[in-house]
Coordinates of C-alpha atoms in Angstrom, one line a residue:
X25 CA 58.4 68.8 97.0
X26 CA 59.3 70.3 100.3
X27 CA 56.5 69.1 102.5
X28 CA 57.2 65.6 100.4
X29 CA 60.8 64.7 101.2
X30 CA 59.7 66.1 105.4
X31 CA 57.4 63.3 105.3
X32 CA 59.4 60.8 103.6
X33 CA 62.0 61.8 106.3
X34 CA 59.3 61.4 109.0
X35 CA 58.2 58.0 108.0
X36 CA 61.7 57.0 107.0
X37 CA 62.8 58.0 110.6
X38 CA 59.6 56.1 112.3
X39 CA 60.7 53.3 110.3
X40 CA 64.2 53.0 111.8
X41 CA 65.2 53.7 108.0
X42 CA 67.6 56.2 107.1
X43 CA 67.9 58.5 104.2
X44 CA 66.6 57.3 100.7
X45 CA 69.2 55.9 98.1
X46 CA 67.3 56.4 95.6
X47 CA 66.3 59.9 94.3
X48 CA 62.3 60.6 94.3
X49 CA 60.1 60.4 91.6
X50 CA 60.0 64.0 90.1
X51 CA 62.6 65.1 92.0
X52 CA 64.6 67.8 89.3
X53 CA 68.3 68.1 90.8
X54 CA 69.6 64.9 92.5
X55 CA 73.1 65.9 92.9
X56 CA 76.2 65.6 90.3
X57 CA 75.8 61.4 90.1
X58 CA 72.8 62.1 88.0
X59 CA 72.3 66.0 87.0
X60 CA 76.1 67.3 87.5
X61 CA 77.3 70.1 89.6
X62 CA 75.2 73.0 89.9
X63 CA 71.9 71.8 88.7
X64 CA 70.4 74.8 90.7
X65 CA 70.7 77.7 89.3
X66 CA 69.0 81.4 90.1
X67 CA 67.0 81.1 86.3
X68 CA 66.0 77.4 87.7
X69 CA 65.7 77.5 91.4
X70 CA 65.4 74.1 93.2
X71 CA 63.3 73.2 96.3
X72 CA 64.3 71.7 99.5
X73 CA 66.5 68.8 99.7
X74 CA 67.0 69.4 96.1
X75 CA 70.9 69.9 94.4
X76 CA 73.8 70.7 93.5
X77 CA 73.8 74.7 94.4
X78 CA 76.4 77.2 94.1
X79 CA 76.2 78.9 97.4
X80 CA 78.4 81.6 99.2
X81 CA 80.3 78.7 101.5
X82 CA 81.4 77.1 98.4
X83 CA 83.8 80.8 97.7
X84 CA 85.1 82.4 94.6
X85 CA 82.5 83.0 92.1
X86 CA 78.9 82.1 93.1
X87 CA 75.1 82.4 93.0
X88 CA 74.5 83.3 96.8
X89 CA 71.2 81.7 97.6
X90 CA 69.6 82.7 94.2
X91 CA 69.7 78.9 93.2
X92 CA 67.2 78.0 96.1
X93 CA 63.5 79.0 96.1
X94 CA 62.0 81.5 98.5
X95 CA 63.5 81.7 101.4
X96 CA 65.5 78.7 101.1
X97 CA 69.3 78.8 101.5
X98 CA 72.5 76.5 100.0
X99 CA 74.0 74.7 102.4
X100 CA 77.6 73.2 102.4
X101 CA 78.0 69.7 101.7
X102 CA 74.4 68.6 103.5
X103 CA 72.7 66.6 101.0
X104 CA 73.4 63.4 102.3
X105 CA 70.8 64.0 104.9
X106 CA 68.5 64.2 101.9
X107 CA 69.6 61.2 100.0
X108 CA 72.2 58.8 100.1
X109 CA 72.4 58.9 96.5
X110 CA 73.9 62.1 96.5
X111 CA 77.7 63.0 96.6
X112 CA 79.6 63.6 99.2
X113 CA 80.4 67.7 98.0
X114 CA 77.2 67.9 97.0
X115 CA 74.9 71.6 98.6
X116 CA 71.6 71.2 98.4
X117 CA 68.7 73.8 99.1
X118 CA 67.5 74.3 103.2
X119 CA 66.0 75.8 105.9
X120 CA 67.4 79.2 106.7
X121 CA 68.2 77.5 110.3
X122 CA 70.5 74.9 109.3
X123 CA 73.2 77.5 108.3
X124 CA 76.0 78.0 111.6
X125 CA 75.1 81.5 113.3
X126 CA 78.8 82.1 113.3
X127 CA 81.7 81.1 110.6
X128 CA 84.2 78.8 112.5
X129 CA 87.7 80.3 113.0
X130 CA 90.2 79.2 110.0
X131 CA 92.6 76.1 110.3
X132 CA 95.8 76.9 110.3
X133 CA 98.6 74.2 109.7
X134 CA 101.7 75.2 111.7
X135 CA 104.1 76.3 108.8
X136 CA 101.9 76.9 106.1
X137 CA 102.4 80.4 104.8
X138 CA 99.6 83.2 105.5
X139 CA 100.1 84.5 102.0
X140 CA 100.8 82.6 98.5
X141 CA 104.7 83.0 98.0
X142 CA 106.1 85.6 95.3
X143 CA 105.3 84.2 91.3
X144 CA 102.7 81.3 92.4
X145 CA 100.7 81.0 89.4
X146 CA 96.6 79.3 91.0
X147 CA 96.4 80.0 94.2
X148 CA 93.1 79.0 95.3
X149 CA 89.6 80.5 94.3
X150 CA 90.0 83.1 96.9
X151 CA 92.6 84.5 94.4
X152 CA 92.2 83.0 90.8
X153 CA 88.9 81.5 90.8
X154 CA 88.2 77.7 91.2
X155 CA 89.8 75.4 88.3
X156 CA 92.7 77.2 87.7
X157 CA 94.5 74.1 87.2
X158 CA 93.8 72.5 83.7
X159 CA 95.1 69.7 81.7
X160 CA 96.0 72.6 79.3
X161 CA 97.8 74.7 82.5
X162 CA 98.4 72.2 84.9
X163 CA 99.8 73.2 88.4
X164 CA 102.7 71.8 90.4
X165 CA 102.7 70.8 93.8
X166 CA 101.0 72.9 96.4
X167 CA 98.7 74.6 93.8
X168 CA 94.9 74.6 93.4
X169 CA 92.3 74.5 92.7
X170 CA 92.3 71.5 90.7
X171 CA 89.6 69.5 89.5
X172 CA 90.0 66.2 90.3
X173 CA 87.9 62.4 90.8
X174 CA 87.5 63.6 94.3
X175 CA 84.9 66.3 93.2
X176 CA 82.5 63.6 91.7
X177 CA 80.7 64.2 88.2
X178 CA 82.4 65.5 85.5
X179 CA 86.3 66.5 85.8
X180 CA 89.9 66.6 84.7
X181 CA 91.2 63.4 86.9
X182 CA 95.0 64.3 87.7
X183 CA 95.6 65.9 84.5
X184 CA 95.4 69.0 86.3
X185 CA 98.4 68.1 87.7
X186 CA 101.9 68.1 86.2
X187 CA 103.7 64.6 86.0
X188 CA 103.1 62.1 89.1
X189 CA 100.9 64.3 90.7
X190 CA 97.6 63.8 92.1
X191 CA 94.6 66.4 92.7
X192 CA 93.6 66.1 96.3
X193 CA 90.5 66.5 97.8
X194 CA 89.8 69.8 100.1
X195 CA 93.3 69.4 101.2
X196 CA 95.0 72.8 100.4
X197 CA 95.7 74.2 103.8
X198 CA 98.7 72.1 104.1
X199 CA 100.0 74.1 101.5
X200 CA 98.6 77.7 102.7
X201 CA 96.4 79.1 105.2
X202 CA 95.2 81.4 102.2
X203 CA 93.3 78.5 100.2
X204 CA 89.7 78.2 100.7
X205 CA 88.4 74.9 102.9
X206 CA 87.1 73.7 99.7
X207 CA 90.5 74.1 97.3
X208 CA 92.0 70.9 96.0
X209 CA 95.4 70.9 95.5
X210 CA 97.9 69.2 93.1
X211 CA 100.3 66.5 95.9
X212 CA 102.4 63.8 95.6
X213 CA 100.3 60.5 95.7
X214 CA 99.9 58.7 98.5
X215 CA 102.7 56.8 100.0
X216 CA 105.3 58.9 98.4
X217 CA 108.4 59.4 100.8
X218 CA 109.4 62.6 102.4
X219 CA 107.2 65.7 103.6
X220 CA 104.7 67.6 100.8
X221 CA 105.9 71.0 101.1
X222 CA 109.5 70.8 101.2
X223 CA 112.2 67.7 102.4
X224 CA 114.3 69.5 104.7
X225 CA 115.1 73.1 106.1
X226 CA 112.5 75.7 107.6
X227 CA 109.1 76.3 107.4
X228 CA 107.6 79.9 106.8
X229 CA 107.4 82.1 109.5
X230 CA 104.0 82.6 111.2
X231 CA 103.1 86.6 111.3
X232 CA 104.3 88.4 114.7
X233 CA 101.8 88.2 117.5
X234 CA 100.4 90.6 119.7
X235 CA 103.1 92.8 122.1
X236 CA 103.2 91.4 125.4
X237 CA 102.7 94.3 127.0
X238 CA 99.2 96.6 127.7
X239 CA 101.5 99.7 128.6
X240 CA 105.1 100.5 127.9
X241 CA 107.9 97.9 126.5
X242 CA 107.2 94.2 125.6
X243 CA 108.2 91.8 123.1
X244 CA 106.2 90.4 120.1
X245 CA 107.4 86.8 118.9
X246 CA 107.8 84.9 115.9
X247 CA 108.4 81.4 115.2
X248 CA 109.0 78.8 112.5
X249 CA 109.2 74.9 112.3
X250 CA 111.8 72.6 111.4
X251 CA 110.7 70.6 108.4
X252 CA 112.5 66.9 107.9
X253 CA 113.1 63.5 109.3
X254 CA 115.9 64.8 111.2
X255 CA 114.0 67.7 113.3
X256 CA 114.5 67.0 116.7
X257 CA 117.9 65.3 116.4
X258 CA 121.3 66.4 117.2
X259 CA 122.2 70.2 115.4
X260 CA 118.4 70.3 113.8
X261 CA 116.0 72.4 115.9
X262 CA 112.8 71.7 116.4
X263 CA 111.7 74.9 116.4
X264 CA 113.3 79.0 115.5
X265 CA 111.9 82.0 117.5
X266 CA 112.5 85.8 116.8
X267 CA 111.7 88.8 119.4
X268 CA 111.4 91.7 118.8
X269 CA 110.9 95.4 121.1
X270 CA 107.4 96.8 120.9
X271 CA 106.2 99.9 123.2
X272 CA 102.4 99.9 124.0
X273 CA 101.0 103.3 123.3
X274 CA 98.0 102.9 125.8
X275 CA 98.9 104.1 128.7

């Protein structure tokens, strides 16, 4: 199947034609749209360009590379190059080489907490495991992950979501810099007034940075953001900053 699909690519590419829409004849695993999520699995390894896998970029609970034959590895999100007929969050199986040598730093969204806050029931599958928000449990805003349309195949909709609310798609880091990239999170729908985490007030405060000084006395900082319409305008702040002494042992 492997040498297959590189010269369907080939002649595809020669052609001026890009990837297939159409799975190939034979092909086992052709993404959620036709086999649902995690089709490859370590007692049923799939071949190249072949998925969905459950690999170690996806987080929480998951099969490693055992879902891909040999010395194949599950990529994140990079069947489309294999098929057009895939889904968007689908991981297929792939050359060792196509995984990044290094992990890119993590996004943080200035005023999005470092930790989940005190009594936060799902809080992402680097804490509570993927799904954690049902239709029997649903979350509130903020909370993840949910299991929404977004994800493709088989899922819960918004009724993993209390009330109006809508699961997102990978958009939890607005909510926390602890989510995983890949957490959805229950939010207000689109086009609904006012910011998502809170209307008015302060933000969290981002963690204290480094001293300022190598040697001896210096000062390590703190800020926080304004959250509201009204940041910016007379007696709201756009910003708070707290100092603090720190002496430098190295000297």
């Amino acid at each position: 199947m492997k040498v297959f699909l590189l010269l369907l690519s080939v002649a595809a590419l020669s052609c001026g034609q890009g990837p297939p829409s159409e799975p190939p004849a034979g092909q086992r695993c052709s993404g959620r749209n036709f086999n649902g999520r995690r089709c490859c699995t370590p007692e049923n390894p799939c071949d190249f360009g072949e998925g969905d896998c459950d690999g170690p970029l996806d987080g929480g609970v998951n099969d490693g590379h055992a879902g891909c034959q040999g010395e194949l590895v599950c990529g994140s999100n990079n069947c489309k190059k294999f098929g057009l007929y895939f889904h968007e969050k689908d991981d297929c199986c792939d050359e060792p080489s196509s995984l990044p040598a290094q992990r890119p730093p993590p996004v943080i969204v200035p005023g999005a907490p470092l930790e989940p806050p005190t009594g936060q029931r799902c809080r992402g599958r680097n804490y509570d495991g993927r799904r954690c928000c049902t239709p029997e449990q649903p979350c509130g805003e903020g909370e993840g992950d949910c299991d929404g349309r977004g994800d493709g195949g088989l899922n819960d909709g918004d009724r993993g979501c209390r009330g109006a609310l809508v699961c997102g798609s990978n958009n939890c880091a607005q909510f926390g810099a602890y989510y995983h990239a890949k957490d959805d999170c229950c939010e207000k729908p689109s086009g609904a007034s006012g910011p998502r985490q809170q209307t008015k007030g302060w933000g969290q405060w981002t963690q204290w940075g480094p001293c300022s000084a190598s040697c001896g006395a210096g000062w390590i900082v703190r800020t926080r953001k304004c959250v509201g319409s009204r940041c910016g305008s007379a007696g709201f702040p756009l910003q708070d900053r707290q100092e603090r002494i720190c002496i430098a042992p190295d000297c």
